[in-house]
mmCIF file of C-alpha atoms and ligand atoms in Angstrom:
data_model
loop_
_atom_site.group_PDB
_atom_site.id
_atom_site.type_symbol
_atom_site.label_atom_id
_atom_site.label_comp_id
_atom_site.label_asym_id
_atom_site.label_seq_id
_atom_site.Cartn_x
_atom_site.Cartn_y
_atom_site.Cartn_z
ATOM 1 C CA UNK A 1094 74.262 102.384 98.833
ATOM 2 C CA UNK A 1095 75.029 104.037 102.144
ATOM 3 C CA UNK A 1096 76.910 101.871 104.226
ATOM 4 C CA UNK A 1097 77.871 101.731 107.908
ATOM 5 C CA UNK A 1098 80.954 100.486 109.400
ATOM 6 C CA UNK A 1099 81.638 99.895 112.972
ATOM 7 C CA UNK A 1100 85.136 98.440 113.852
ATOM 8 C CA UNK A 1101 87.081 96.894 116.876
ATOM 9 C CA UNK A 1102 89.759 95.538 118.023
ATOM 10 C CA UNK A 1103 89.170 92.231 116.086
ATOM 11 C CA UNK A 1104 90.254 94.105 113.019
ATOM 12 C CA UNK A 1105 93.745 94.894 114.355
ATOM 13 C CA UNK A 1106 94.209 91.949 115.704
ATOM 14 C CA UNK A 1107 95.908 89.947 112.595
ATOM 15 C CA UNK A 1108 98.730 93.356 112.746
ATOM 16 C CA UNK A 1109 99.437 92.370 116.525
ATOM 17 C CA UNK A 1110 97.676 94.885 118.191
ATOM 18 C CA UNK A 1111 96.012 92.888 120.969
ATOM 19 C CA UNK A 1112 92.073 92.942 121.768
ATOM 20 C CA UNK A 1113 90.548 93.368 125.075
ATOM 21 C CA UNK A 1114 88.958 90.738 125.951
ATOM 22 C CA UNK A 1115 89.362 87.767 124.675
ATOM 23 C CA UNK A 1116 88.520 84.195 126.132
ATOM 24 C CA UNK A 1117 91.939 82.347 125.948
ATOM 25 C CA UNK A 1118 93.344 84.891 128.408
ATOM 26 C CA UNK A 1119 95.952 86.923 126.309
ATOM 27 C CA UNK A 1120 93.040 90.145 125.927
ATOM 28 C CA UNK A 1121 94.526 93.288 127.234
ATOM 29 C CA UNK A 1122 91.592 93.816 130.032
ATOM 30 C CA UNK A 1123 92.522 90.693 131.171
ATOM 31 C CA UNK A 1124 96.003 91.123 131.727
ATOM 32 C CA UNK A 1125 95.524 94.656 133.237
ATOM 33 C CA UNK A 1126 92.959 96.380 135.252
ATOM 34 C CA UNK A 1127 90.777 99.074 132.946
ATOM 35 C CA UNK A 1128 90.269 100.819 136.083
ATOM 36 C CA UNK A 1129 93.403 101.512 136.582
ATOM 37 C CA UNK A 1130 94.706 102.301 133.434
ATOM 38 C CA UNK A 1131 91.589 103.694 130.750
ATOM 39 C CA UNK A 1132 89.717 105.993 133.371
ATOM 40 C CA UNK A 1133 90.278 109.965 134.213
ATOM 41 C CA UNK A 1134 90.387 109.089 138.038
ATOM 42 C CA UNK A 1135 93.090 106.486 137.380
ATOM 43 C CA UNK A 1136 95.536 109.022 135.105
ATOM 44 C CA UNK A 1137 95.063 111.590 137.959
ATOM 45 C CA UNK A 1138 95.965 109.187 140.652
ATOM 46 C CA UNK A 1139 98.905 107.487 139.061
ATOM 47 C CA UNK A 1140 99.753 109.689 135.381
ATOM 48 C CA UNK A 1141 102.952 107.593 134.973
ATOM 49 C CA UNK A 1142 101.626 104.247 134.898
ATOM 50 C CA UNK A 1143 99.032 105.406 132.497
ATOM 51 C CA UNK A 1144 101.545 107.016 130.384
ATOM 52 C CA UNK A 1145 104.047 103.772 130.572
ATOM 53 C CA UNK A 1146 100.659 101.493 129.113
ATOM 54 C CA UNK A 1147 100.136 103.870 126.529
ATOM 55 C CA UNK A 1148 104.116 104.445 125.552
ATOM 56 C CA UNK A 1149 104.152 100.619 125.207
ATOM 57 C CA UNK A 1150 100.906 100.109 122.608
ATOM 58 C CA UNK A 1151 102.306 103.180 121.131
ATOM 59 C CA UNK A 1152 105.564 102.151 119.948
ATOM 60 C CA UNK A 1153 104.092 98.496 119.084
ATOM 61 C CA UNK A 1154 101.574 100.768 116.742
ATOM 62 C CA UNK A 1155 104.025 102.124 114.972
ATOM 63 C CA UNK A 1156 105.511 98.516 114.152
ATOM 64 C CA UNK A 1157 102.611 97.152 113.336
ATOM 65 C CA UNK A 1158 101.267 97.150 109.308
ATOM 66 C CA UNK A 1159 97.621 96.793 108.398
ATOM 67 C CA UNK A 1160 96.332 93.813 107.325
ATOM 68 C CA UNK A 1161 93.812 92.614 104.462
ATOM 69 C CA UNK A 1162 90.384 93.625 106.043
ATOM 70 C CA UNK A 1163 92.303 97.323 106.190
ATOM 71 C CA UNK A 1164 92.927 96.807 103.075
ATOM 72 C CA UNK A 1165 89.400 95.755 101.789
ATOM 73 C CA UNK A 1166 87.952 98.924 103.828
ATOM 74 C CA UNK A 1167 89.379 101.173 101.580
ATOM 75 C CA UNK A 1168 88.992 99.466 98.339
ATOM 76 C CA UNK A 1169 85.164 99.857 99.498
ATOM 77 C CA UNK A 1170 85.227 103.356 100.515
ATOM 78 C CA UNK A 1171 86.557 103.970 96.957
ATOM 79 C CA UNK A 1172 84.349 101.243 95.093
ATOM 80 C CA UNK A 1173 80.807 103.409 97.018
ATOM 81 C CA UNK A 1174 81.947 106.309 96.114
ATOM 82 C CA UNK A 1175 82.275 105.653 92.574
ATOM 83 C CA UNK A 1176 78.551 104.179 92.510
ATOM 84 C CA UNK A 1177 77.641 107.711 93.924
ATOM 85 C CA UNK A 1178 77.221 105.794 97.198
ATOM 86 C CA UNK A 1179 79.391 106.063 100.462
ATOM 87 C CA UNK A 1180 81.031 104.737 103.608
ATOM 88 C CA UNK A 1181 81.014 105.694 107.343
ATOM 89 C CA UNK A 1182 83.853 104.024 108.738
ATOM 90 C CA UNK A 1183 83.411 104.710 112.696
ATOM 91 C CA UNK A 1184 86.672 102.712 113.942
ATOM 92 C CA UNK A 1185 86.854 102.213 118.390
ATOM 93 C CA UNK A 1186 90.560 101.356 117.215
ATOM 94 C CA UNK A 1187 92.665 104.026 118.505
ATOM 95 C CA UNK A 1188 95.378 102.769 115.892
ATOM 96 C CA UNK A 1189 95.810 104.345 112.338
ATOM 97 C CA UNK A 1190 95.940 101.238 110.427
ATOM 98 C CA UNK A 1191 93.085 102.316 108.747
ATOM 99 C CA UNK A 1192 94.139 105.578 107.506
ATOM 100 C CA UNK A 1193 97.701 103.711 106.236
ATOM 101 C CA UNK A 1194 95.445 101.299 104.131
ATOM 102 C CA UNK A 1195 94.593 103.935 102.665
ATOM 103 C CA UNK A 1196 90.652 104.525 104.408
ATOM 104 C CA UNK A 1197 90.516 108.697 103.284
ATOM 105 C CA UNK A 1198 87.535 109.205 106.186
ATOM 106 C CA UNK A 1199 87.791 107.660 109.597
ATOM 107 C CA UNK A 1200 85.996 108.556 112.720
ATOM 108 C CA UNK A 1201 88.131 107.312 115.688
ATOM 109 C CA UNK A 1202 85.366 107.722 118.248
ATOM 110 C CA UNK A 1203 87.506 106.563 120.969
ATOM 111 C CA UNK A 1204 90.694 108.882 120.163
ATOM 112 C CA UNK A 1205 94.221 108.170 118.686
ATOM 113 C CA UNK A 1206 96.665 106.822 120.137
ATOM 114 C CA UNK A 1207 99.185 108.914 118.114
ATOM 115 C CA UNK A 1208 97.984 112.317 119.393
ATOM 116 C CA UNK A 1209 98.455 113.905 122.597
ATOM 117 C CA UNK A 1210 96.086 116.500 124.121
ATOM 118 C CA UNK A 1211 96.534 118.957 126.750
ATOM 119 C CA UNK A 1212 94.530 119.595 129.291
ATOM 120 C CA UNK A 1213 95.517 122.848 130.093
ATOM 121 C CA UNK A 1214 94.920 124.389 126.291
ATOM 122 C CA UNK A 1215 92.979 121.534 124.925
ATOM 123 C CA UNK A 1216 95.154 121.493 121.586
ATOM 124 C CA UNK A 1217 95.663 118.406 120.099
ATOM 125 C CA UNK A 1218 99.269 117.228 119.042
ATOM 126 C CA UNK A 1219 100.707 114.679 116.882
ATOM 127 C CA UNK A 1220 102.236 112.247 118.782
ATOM 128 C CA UNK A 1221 104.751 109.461 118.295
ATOM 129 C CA UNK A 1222 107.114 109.322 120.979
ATOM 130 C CA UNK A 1223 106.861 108.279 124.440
ATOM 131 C CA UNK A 1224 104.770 110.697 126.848
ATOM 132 C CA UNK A 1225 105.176 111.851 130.508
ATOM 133 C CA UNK A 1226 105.113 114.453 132.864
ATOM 134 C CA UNK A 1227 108.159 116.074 131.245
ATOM 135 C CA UNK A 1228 106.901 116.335 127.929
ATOM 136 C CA UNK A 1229 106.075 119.861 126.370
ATOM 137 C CA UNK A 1230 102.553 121.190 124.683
ATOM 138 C CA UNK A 1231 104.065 122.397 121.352
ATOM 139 C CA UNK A 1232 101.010 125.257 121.796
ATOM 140 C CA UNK A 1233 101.185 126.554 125.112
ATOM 141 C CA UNK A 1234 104.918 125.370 126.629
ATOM 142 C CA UNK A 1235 103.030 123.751 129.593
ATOM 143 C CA UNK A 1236 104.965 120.564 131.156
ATOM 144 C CA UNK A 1237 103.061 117.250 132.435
ATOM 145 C CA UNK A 1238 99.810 118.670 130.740
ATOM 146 C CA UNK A 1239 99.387 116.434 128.064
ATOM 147 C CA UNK A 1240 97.087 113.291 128.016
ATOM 148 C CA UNK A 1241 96.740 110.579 125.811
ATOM 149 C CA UNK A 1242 93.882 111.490 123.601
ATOM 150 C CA UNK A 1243 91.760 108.530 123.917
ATOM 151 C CA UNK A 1244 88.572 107.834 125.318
ATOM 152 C CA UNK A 1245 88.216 106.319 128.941
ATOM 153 C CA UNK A 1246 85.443 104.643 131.054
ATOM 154 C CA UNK A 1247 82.815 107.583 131.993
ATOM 155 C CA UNK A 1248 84.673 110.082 129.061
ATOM 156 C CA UNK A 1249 81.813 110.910 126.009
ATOM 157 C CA UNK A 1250 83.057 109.395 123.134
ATOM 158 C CA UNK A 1251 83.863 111.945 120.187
ATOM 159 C CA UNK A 1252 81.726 112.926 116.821
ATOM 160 C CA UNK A 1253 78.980 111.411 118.181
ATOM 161 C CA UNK A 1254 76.137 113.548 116.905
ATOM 162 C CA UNK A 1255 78.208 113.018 113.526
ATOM 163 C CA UNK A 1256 78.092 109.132 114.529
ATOM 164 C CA UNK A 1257 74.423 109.247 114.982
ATOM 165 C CA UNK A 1258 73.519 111.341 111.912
ATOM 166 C CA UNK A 1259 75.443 109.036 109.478
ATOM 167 C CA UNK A 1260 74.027 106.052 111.170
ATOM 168 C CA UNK A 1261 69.926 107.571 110.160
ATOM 169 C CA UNK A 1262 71.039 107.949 106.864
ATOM 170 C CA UNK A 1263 72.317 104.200 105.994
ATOM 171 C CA UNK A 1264 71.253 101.666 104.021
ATOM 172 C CA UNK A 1265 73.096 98.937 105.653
ATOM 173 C CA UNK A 1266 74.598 98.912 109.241
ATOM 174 C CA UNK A 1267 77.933 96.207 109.631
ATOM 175 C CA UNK A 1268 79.879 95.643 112.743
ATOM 176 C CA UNK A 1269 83.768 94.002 112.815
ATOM 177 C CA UNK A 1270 85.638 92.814 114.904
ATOM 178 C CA UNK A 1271 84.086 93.762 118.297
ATOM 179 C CA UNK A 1272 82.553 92.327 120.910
ATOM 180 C CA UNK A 1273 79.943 94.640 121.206
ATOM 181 C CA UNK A 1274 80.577 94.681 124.817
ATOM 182 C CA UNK A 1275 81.357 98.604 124.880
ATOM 183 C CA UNK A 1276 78.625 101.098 125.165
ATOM 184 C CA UNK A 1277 77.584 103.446 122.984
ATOM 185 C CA UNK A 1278 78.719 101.365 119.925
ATOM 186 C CA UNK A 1279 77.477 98.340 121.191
ATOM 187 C CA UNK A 1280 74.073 99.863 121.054
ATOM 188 C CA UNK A 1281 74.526 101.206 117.050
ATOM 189 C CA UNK A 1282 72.507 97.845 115.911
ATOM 190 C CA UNK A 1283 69.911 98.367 118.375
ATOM 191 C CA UNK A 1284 69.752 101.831 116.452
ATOM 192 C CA UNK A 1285 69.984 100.570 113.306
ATOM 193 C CA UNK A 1286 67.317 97.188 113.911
ATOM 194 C CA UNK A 1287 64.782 100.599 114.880
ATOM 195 C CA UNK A 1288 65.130 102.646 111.809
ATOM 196 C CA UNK A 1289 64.501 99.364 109.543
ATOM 197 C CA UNK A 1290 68.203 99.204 108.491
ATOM 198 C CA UNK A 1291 69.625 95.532 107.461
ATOM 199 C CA UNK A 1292 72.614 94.612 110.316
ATOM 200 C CA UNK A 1293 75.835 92.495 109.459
ATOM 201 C CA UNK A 1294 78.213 91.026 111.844
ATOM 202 C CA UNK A 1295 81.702 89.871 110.666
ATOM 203 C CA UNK A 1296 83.783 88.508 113.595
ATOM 204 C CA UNK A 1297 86.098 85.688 114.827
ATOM 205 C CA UNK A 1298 82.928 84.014 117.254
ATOM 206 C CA UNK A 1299 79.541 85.921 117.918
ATOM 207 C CA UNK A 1300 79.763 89.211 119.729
ATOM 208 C CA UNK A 1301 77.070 89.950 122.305
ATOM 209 C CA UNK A 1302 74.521 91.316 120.312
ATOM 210 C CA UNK A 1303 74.582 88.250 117.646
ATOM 211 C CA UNK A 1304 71.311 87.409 117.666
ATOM 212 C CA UNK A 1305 70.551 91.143 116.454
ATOM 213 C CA UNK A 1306 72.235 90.811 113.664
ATOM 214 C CA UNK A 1307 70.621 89.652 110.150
ATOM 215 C CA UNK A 1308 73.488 88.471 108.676
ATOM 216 C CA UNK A 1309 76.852 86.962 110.428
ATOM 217 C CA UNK A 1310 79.477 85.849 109.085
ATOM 218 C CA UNK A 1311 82.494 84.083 111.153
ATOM 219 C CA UNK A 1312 86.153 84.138 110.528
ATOM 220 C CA UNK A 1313 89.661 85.867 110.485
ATOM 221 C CA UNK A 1314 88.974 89.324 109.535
ATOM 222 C CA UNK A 1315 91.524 89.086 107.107
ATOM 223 C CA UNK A 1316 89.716 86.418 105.282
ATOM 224 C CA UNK A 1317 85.846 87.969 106.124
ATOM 225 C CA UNK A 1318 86.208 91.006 105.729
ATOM 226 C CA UNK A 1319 87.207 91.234 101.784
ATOM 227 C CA UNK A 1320 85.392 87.762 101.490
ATOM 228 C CA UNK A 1321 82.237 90.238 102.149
ATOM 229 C CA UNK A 1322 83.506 93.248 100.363
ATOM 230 C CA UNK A 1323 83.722 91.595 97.023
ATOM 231 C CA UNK A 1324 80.072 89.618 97.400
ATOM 232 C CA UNK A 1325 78.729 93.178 98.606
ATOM 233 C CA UNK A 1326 80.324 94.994 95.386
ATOM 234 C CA UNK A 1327 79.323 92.481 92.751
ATOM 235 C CA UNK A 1328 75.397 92.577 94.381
ATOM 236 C CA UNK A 1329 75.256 96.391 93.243
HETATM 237 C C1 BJW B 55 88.438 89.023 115.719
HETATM 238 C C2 BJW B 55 89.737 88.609 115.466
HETATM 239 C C3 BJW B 55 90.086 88.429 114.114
HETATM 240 C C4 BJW B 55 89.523 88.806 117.589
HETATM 241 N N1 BJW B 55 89.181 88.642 113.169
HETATM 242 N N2 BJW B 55 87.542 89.225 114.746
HETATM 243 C C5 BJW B 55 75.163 101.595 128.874
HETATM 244 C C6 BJW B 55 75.068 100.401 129.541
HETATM 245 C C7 BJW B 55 76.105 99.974 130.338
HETATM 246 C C8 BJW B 55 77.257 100.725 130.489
HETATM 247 C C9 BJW B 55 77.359 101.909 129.824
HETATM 248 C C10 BJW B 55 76.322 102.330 129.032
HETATM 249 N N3 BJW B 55 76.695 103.517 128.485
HETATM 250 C C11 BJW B 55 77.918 103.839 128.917
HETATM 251 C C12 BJW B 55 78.366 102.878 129.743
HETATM 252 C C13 BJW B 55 79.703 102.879 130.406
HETATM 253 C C14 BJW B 55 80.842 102.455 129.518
HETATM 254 C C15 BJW B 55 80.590 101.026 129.065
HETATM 255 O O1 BJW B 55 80.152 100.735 127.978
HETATM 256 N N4 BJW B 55 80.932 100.067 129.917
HETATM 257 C C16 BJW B 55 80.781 98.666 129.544
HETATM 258 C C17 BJW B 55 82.044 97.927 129.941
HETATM 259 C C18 BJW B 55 79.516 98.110 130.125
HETATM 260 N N5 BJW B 55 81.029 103.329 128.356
HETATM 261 C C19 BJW B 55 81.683 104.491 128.445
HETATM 262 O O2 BJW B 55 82.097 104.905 129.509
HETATM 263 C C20 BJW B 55 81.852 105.297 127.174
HETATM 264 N N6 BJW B 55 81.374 106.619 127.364
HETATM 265 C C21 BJW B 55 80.060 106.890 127.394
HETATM 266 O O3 BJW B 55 79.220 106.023 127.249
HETATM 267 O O4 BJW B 55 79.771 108.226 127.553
HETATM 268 C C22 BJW B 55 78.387 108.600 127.760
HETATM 269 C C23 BJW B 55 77.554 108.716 126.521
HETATM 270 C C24 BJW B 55 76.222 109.029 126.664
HETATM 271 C C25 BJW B 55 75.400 109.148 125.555
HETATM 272 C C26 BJW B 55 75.911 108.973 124.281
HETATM 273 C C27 BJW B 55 77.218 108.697 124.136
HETATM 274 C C28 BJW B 55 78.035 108.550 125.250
HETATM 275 C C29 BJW B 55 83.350 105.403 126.820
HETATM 276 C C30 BJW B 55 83.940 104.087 126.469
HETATM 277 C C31 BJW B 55 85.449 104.217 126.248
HETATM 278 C C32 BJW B 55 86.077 102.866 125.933
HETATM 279 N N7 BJW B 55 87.479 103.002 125.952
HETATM 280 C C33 BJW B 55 88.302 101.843 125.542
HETATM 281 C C34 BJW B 55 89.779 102.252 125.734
HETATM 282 C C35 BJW B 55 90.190 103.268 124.659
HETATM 283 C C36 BJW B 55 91.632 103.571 124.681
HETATM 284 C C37 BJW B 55 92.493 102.320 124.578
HETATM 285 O O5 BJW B 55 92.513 101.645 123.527
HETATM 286 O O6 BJW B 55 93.153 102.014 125.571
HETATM 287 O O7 BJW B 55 88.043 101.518 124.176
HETATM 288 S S1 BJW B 55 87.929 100.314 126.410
HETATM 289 C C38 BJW B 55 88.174 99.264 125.017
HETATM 290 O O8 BJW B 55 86.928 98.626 124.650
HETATM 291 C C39 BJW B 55 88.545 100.202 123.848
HETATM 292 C C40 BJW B 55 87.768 99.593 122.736
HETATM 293 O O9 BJW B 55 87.583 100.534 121.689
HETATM 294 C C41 BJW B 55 86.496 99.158 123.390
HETATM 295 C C42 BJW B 55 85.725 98.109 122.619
HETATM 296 O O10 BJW B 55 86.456 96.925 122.494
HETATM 297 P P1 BJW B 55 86.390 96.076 121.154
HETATM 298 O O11 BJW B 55 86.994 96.830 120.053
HETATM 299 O O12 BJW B 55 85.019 95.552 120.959
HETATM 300 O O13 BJW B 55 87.430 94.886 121.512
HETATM 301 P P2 BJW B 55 87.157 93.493 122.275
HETATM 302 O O14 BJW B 55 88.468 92.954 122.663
HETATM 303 O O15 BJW B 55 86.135 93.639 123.312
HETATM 304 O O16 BJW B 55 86.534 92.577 121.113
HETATM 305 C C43 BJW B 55 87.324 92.128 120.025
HETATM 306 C C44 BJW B 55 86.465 91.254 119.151
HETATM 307 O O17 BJW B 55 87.238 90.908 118.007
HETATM 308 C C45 BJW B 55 86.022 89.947 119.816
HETATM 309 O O18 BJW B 55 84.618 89.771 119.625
HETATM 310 C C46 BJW B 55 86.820 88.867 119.081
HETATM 311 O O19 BJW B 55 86.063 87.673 118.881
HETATM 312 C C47 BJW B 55 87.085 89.526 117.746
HETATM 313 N N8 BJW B 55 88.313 89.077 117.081
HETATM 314 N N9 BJW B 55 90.384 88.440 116.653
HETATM 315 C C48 BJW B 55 87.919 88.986 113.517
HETATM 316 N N10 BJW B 55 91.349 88.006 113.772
#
């Protein structure tokens, strides 16, 4: 079986990462303006207080520890590929708690928050430390070159022909932990509903594509998401 993951925020959210938008108030979108803060207009108008909301998700990332449905991910990556099946796990997480549960091959289509790119040489660095307009591009020497590399508001997401290839090869299409409120992934089911592939939702409440969904399935996605990998790998 070829399966398709899509991941969110909702999926982070038992490490204490925060989500975006979420109804009781405490989502990060609704605490701070995205269009001031996660667009290319708003880092060249004000870098600093881009970099400062960045520094601070950055060092709570490297706190944080993944939880179960990380966990669960990568047991199923492993499980597919030793029924000569496999896994594309697209994440819009720009954390790497999948990669330290253990996930071997993650597409972070919305960047990493633990990377820095310049815009001068376009290199991408590791990154763990805070960034500003001091900071140094390890490849070029450049100061106050280097970005976040994440994806903002009008940016093209990355590996999306890679996204979109995996996607028309899949036997089953699953979203988790987003609120499908986030274009292009929250058009991936409408993809998936038109090539005939089966469509799973796991989430905390319905996203806004529920209804598209054949299956859903409603919970912590601690609890969920291995809830569902185990029923998936004893069906095979
Ligand atoms: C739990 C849980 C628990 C909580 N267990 N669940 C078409 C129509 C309309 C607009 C557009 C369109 N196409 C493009 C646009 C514009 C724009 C867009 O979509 N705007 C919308 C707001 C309408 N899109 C873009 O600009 C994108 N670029 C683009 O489209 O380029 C052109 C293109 C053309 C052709 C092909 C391809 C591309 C770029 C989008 C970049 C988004 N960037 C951000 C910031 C990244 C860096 C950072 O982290 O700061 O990405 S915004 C933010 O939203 C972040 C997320 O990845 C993204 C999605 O959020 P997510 O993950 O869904 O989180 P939430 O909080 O929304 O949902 C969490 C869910 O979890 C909830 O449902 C909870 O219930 C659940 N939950 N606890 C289980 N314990």
């Amino acid at each position: 079986m070829r399966v398709f993951l899509v991941t969110g925020a909702g999926v982070s959210a038992e490490s204490g990462l925060g989500t975006f938008r979420d109804k009781d108030g405490t989502g990060i979108w609704t605490r701070f303006d995205p269009m001031k803060l996660a667009t290319p207009e708003a880092f060249a108008r004000n870098p600093q207080e881009v970099h400062a909301f960045y520094n601070a998700r950055r060092r709570n990332l490297i706190k944080a520890k993944p939880n179960a449905a990380h966990f669960a991910l990568a047991r199923l990556e492993t499980a597919l590929a030793e029924r000569a099946g496999n896994l594309t796990l697209v994440t819009q997480n720009i954390d790497d708690l999948h990669e330290r549960a253990g996930s071997e091959r993650v597409i972070h289509m919305h960047g990493e928050l633990l990377k820095a790119h310049c815009t001068a040489c376009e290199v991408v660095n590791p990154w763990r430390t805070d960034l500003g307009l001091r900071e140094r591009c390890a490849a070029c020497g450049r100061t106050g070159t280097l970005r976040p590399h994440v994806v903002w508001f009008g940016e093209m997401p990355f590996q999306i022909g890679e996204i979109y290839a995996a996607l028309n090869e899949a036997d089953l299409f699953v979203a988790i932990g987003t609120s499908s409120s986030v274009y292009p992934a929250a058009g991936f089911v409408y993809e998936a509903r038109a090539l005939g592939i089966r469509t799973c939702e796991i989430n905390l409440e319905p996203s806004d594509n529920a209804e598209q969904f054949d299956e859903r399935r409603y919970g912590l996605a601690s609890e969920a998401v291995p809830t569902w990998v185990d029923e998936l790998l004893t069906s095979m």
